[in-house]
PDB file of N, CA, C and O in Angstrom:
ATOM      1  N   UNK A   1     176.778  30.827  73.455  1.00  0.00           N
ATOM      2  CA  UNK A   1     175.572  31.147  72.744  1.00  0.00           C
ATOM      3  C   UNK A   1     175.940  31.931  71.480  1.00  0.00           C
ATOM      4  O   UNK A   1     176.726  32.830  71.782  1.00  0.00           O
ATOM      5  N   UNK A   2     175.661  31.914  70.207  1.00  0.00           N
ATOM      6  CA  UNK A   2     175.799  31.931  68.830  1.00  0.00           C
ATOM      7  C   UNK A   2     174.766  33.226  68.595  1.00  0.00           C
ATOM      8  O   UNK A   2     173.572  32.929  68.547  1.00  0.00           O
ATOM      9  N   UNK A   3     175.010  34.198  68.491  1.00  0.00           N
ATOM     10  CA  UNK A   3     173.871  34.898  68.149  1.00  0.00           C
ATOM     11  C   UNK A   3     173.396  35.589  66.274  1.00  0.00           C
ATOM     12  O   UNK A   3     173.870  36.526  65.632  1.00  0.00           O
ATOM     13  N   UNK A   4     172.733  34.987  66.077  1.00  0.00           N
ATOM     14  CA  UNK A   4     172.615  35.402  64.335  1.00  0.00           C
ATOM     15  C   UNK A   4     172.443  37.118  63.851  1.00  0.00           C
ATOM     16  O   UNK A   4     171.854  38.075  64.352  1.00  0.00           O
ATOM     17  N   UNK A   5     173.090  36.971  62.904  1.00  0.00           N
ATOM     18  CA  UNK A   5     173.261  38.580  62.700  1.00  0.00           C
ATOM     19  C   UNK A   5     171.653  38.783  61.981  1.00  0.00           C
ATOM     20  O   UNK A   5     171.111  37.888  61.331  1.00  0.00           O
ATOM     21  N   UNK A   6     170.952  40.313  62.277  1.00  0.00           N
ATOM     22  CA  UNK A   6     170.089  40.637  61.989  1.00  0.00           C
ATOM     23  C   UNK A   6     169.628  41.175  60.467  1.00  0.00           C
ATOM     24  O   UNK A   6     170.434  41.777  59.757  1.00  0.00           O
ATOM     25  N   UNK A   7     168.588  40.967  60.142  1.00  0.00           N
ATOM     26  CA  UNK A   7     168.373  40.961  58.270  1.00  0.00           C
ATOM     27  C   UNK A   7     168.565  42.606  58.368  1.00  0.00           C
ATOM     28  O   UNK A   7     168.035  43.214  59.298  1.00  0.00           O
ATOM     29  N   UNK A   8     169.347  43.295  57.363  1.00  0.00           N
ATOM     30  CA  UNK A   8     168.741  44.471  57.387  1.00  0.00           C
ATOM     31  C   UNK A   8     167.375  44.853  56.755  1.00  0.00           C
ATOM     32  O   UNK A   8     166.981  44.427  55.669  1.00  0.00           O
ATOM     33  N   UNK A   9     166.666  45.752  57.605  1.00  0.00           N
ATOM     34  CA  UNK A   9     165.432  46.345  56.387  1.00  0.00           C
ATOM     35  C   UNK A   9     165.176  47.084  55.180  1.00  0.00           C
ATOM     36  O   UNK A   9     164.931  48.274  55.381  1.00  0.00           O
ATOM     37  N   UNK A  10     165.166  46.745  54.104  1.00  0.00           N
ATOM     38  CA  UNK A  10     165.607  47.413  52.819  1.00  0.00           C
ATOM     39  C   UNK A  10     164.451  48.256  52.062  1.00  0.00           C
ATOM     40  O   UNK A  10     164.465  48.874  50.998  1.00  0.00           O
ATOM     41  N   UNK A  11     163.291  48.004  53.179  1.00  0.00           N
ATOM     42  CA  UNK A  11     162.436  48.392  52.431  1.00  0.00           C
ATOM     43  C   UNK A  11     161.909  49.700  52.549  1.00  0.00           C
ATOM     44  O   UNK A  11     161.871  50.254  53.648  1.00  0.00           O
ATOM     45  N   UNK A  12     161.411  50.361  51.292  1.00  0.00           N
ATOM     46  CA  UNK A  12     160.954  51.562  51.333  1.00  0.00           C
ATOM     47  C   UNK A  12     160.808  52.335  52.354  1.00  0.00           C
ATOM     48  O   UNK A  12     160.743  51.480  53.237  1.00  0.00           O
ATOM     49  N   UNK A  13     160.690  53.515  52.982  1.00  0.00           N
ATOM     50  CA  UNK A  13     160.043  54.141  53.859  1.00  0.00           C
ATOM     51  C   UNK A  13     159.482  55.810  53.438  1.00  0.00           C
ATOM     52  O   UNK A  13     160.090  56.878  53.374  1.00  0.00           O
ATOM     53  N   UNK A  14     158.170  55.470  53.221  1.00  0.00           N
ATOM     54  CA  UNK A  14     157.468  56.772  53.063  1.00  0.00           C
ATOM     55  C   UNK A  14     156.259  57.331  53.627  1.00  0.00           C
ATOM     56  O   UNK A  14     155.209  56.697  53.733  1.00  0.00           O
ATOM     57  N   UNK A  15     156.446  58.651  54.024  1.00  0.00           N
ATOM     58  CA  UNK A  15     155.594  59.295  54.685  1.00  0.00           C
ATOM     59  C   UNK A  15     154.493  60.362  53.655  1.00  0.00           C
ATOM     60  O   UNK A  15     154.634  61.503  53.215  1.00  0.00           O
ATOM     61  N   UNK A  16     153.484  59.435  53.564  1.00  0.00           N
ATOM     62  CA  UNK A  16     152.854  60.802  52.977  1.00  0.00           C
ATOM     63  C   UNK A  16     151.551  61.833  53.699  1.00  0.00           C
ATOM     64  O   UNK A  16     150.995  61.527  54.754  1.00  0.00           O
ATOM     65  N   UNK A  17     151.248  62.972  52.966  1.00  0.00           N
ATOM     66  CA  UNK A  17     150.412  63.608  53.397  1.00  0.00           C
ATOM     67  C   UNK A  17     149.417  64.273  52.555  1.00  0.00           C
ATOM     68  O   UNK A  17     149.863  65.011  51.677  1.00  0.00           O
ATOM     69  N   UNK A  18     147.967  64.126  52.679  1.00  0.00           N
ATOM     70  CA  UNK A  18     146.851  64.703  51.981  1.00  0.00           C
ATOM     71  C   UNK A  18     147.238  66.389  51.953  1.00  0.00           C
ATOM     72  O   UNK A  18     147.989  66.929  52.765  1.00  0.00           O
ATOM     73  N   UNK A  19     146.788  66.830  51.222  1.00  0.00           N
ATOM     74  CA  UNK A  19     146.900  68.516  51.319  1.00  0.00           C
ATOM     75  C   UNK A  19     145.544  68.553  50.769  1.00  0.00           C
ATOM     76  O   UNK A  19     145.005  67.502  50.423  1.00  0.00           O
ATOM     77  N   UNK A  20     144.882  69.815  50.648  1.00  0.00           N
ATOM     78  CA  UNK A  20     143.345  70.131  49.906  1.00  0.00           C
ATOM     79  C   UNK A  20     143.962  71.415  48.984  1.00  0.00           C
ATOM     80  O   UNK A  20     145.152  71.721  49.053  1.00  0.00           O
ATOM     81  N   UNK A  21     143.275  71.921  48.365  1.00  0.00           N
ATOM     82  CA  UNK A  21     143.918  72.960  47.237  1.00  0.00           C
ATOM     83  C   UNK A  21     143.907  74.165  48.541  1.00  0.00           C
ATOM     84  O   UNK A  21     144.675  75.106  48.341  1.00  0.00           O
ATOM     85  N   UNK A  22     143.308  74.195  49.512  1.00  0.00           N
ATOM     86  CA  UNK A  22     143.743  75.502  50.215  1.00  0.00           C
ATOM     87  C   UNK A  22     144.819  75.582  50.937  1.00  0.00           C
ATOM     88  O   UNK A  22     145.392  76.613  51.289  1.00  0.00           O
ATOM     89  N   UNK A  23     145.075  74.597  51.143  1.00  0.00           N
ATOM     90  CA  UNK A  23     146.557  74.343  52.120  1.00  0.00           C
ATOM     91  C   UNK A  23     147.717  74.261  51.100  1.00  0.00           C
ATOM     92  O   UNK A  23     148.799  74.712  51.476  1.00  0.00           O
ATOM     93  N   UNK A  24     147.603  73.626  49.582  1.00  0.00           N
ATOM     94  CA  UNK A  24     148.580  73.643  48.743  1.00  0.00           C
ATOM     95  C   UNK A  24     149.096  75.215  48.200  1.00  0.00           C
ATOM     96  O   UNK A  24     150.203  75.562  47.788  1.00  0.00           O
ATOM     97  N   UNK A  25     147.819  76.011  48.377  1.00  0.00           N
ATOM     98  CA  UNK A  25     148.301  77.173  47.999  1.00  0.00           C
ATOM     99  C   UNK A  25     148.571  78.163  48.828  1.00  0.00           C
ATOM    100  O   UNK A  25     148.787  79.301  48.410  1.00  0.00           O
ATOM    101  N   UNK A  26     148.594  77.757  50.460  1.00  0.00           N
ATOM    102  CA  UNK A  26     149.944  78.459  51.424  1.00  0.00           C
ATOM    103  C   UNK A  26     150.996  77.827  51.089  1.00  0.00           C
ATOM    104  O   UNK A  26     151.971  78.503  50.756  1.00  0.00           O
ATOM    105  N   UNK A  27     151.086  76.446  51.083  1.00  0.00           N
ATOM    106  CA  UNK A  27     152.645  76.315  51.065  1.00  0.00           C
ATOM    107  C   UNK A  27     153.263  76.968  49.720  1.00  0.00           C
ATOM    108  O   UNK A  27     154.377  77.440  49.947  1.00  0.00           O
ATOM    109  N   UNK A  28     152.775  77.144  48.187  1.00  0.00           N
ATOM    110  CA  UNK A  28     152.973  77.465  47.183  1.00  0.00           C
ATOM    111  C   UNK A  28     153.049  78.937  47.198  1.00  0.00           C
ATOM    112  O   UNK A  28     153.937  79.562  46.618  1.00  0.00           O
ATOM    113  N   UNK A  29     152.285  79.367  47.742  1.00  0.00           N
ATOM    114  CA  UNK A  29     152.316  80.867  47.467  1.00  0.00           C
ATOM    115  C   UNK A  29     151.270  81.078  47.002  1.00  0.00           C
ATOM    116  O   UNK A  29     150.978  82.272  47.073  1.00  0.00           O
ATOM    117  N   UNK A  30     150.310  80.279  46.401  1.00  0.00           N
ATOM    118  CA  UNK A  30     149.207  80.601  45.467  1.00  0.00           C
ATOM    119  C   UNK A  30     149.249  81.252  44.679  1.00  0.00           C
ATOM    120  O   UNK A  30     150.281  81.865  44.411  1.00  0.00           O
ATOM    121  N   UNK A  31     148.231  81.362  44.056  1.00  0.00           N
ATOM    122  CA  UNK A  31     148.194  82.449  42.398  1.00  0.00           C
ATOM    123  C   UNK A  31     147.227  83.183  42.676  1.00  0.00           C
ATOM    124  O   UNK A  31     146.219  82.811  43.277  1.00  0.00           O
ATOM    125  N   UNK A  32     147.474  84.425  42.212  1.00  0.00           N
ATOM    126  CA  UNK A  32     146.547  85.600  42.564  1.00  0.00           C
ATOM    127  C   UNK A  32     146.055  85.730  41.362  1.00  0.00           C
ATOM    128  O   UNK A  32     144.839  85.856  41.217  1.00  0.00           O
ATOM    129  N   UNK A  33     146.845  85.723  40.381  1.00  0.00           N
ATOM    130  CA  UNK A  33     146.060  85.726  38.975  1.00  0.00           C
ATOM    131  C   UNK A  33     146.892  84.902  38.047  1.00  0.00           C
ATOM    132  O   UNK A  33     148.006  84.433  38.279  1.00  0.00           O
ATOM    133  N   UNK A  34     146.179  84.801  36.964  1.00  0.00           N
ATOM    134  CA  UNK A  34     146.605  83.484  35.868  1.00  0.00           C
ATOM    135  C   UNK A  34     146.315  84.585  34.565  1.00  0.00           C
ATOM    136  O   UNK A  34     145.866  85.701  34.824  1.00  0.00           O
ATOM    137  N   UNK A  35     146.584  84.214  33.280  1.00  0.00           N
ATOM    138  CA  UNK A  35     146.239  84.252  32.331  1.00  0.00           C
ATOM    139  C   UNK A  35     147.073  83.844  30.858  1.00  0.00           C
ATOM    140  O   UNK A  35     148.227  84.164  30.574  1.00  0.00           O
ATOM    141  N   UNK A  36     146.285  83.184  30.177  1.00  0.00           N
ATOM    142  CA  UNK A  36     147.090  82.650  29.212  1.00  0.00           C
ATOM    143  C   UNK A  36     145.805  82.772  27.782  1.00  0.00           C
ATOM    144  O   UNK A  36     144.575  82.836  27.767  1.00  0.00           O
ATOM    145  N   UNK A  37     146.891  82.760  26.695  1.00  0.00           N
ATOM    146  CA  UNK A  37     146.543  82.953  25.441  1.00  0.00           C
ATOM    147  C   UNK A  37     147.243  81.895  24.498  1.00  0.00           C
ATOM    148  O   UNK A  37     148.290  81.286  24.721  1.00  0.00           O
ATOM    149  N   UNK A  38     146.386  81.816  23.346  1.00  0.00           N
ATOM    150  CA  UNK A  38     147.234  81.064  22.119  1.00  0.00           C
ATOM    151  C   UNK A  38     146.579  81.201  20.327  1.00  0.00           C
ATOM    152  O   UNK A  38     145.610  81.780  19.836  1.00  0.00           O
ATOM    153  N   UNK A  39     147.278  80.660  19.972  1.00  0.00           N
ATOM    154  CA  UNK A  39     147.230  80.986  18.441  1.00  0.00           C
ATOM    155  C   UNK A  39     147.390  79.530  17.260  1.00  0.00           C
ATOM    156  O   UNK A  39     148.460  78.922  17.297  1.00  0.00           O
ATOM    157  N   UNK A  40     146.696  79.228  16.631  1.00  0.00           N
ATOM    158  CA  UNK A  40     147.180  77.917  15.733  1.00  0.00           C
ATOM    159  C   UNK A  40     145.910  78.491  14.373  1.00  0.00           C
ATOM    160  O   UNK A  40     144.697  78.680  14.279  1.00  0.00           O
ATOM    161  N   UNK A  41     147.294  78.593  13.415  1.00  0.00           N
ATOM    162  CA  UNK A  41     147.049  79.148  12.523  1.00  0.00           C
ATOM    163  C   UNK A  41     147.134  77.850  11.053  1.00  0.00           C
ATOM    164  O   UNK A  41     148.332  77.565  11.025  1.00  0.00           O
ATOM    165  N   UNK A  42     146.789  77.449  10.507  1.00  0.00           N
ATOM    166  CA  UNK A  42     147.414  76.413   9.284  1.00  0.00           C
ATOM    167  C   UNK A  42     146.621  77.122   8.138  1.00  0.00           C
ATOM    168  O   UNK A  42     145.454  77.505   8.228  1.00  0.00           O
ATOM    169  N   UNK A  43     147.401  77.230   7.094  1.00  0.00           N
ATOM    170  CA  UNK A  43     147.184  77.450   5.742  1.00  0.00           C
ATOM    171  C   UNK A  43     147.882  77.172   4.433  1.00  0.00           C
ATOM    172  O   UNK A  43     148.845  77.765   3.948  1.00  0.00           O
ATOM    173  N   UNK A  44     146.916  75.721   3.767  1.00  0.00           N
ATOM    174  CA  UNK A  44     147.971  75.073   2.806  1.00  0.00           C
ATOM    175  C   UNK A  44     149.059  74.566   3.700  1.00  0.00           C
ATOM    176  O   UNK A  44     148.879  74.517   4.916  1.00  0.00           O
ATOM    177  N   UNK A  45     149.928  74.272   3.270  1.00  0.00           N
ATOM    178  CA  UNK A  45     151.287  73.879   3.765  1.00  0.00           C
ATOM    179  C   UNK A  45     152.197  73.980   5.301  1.00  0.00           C
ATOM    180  O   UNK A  45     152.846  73.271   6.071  1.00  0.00           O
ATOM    181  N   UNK A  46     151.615  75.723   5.070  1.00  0.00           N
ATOM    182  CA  UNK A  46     152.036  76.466   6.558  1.00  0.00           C
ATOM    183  C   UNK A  46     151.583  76.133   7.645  1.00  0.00           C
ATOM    184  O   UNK A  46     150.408  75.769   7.591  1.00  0.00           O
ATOM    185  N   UNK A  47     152.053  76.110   8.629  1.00  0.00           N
ATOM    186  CA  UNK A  47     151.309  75.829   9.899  1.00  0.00           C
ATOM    187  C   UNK A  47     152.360  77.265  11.323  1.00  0.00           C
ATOM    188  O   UNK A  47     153.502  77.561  11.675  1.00  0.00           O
ATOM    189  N   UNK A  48     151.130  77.587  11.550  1.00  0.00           N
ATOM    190  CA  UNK A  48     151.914  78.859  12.477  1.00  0.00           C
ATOM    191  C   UNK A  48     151.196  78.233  13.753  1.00  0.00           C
ATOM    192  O   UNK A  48     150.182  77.567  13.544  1.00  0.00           O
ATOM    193  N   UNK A  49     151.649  78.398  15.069  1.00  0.00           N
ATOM    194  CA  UNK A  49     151.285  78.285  16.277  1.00  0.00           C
ATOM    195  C   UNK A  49     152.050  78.871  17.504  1.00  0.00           C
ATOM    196  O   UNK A  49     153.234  78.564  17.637  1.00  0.00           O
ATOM    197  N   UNK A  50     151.447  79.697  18.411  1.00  0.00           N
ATOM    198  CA  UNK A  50     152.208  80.494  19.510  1.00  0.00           C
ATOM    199  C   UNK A  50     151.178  80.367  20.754  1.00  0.00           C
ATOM    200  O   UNK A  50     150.045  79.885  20.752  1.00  0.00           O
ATOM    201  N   UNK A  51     151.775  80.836  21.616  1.00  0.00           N
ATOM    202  CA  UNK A  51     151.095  80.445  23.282  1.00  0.00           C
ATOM    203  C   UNK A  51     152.092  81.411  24.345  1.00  0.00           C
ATOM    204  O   UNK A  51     153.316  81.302  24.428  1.00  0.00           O
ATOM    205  N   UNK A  52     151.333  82.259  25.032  1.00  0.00           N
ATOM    206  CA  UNK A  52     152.034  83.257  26.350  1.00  0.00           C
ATOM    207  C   UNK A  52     151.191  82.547  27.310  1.00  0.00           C
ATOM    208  O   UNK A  52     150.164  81.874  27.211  1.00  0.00           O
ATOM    209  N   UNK A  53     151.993  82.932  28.325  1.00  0.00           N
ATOM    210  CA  UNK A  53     150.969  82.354  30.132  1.00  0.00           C
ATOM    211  C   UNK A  53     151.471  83.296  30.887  1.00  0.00           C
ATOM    212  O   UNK A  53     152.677  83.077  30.768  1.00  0.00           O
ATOM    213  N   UNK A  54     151.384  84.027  31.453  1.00  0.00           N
ATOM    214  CA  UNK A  54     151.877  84.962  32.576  1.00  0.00           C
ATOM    215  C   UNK A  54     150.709  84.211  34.074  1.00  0.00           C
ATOM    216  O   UNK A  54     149.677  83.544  33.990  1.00  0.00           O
ATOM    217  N   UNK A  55     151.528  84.744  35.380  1.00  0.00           N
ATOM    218  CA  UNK A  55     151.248  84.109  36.838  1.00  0.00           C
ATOM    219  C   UNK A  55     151.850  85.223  37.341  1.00  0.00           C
ATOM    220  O   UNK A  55     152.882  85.833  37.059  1.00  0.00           O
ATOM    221  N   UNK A  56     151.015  85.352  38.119  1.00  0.00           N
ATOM    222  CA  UNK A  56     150.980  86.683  39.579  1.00  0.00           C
ATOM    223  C   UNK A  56     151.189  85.539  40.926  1.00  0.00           C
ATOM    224  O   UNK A  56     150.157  84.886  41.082  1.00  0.00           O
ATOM    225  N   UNK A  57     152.018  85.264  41.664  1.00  0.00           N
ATOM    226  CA  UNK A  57     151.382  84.999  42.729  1.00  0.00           C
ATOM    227  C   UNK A  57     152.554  85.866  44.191  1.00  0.00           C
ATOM    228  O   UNK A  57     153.554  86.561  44.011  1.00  0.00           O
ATOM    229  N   UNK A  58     152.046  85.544  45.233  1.00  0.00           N
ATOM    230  CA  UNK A  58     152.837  86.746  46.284  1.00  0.00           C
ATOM    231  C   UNK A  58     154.798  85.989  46.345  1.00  0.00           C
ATOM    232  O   UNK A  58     155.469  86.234  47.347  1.00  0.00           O
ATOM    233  N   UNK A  59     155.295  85.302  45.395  1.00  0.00           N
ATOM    234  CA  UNK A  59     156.667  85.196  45.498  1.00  0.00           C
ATOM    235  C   UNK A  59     157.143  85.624  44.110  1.00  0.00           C
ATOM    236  O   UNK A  59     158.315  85.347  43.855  1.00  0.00           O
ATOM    237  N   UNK A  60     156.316  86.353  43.017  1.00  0.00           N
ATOM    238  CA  UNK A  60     156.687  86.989  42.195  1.00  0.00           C
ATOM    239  C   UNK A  60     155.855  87.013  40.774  1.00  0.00           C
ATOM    240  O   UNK A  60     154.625  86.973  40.768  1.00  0.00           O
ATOM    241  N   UNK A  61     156.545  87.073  39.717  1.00  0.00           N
ATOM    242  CA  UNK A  61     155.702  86.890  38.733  1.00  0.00           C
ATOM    243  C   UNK A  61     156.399  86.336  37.618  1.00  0.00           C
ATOM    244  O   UNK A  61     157.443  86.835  37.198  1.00  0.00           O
ATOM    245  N   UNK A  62     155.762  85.129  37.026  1.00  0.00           N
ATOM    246  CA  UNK A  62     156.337  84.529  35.757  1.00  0.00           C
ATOM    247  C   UNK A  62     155.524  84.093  34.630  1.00  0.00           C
ATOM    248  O   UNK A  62     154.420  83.548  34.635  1.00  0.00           O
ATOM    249  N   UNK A  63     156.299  84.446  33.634  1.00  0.00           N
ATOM    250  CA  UNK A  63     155.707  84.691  32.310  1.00  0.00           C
ATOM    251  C   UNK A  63     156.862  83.426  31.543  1.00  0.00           C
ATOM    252  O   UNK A  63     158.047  83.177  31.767  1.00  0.00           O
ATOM    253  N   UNK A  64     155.759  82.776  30.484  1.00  0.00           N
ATOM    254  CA  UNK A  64     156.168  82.650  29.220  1.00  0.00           C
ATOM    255  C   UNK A  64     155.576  82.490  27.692  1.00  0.00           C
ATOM    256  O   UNK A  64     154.427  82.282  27.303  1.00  0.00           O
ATOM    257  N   UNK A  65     156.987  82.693  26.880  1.00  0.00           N
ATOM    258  CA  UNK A  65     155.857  82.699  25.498  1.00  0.00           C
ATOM    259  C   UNK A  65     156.389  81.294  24.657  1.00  0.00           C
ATOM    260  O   UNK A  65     157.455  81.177  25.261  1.00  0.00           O
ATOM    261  N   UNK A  66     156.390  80.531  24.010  1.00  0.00           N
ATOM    262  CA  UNK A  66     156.369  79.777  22.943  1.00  0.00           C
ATOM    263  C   UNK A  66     155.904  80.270  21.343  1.00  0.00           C
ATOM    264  O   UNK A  66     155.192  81.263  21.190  1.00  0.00           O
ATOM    265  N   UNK A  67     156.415  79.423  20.144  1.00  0.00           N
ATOM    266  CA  UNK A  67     156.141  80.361  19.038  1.00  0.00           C
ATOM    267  C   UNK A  67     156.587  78.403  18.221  1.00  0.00           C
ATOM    268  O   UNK A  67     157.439  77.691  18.752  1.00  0.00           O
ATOM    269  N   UNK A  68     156.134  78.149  17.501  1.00  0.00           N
ATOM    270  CA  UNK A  68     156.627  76.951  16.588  1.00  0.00           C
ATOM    271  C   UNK A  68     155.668  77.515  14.968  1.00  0.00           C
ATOM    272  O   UNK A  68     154.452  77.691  14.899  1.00  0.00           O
ATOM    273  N   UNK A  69     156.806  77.714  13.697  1.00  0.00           N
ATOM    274  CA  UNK A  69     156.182  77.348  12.406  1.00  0.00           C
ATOM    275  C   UNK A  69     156.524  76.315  11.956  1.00  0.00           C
ATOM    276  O   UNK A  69     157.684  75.960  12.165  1.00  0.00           O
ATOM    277  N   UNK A  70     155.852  75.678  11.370  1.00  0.00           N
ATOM    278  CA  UNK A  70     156.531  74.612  10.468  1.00  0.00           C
ATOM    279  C   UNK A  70     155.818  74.045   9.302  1.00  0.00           C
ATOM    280  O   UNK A  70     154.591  73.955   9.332  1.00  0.00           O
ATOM    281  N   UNK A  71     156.712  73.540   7.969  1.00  0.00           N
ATOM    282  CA  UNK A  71     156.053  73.134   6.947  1.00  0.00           C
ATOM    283  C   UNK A  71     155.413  71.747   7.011  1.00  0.00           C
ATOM    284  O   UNK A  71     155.949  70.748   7.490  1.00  0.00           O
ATOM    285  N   UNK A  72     154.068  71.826   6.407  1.00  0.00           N
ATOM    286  CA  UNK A  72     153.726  70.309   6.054  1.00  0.00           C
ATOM    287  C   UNK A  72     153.544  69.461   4.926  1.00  0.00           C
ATOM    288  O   UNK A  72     153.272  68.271   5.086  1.00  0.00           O
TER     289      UNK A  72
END
């Protein structure tokens, strides 16, 4: 008896799962607080533009700023 070798299965395998924003923000840590600012300035030629964001949440705290001038 001859037995044929078996196809392998090549195909994808994925498991996914729904989360709701309250469950995303145990596993995340959530944000306790947010806040962000910005700036876009153009005059004549100039063009000024800047942006900070700072984040509170219970695995620490992160901040950033951005800043771009440029001529037009």
């Amino acid at each position: 008896m001859r037995k044929e070798p078996r196809a392998m299965n090549v195909a994808p395998h994925l498991v996914a799962a729904e989360l709701n924003d309250a469950d995303l923000d145990n596993v995340s840590g959530g944000v306790a607080a947010a806040t962000t600012s910005g700036l876009h300035l153009q005059l004549a030629n100039l063009e000024v533009c800047a942006d900070a964001d700072a984040f509170l949440s219970t695995e620490g705290v992160a901040a950033s700023v951005n800043a771009h001038v440029g001529v037009n």
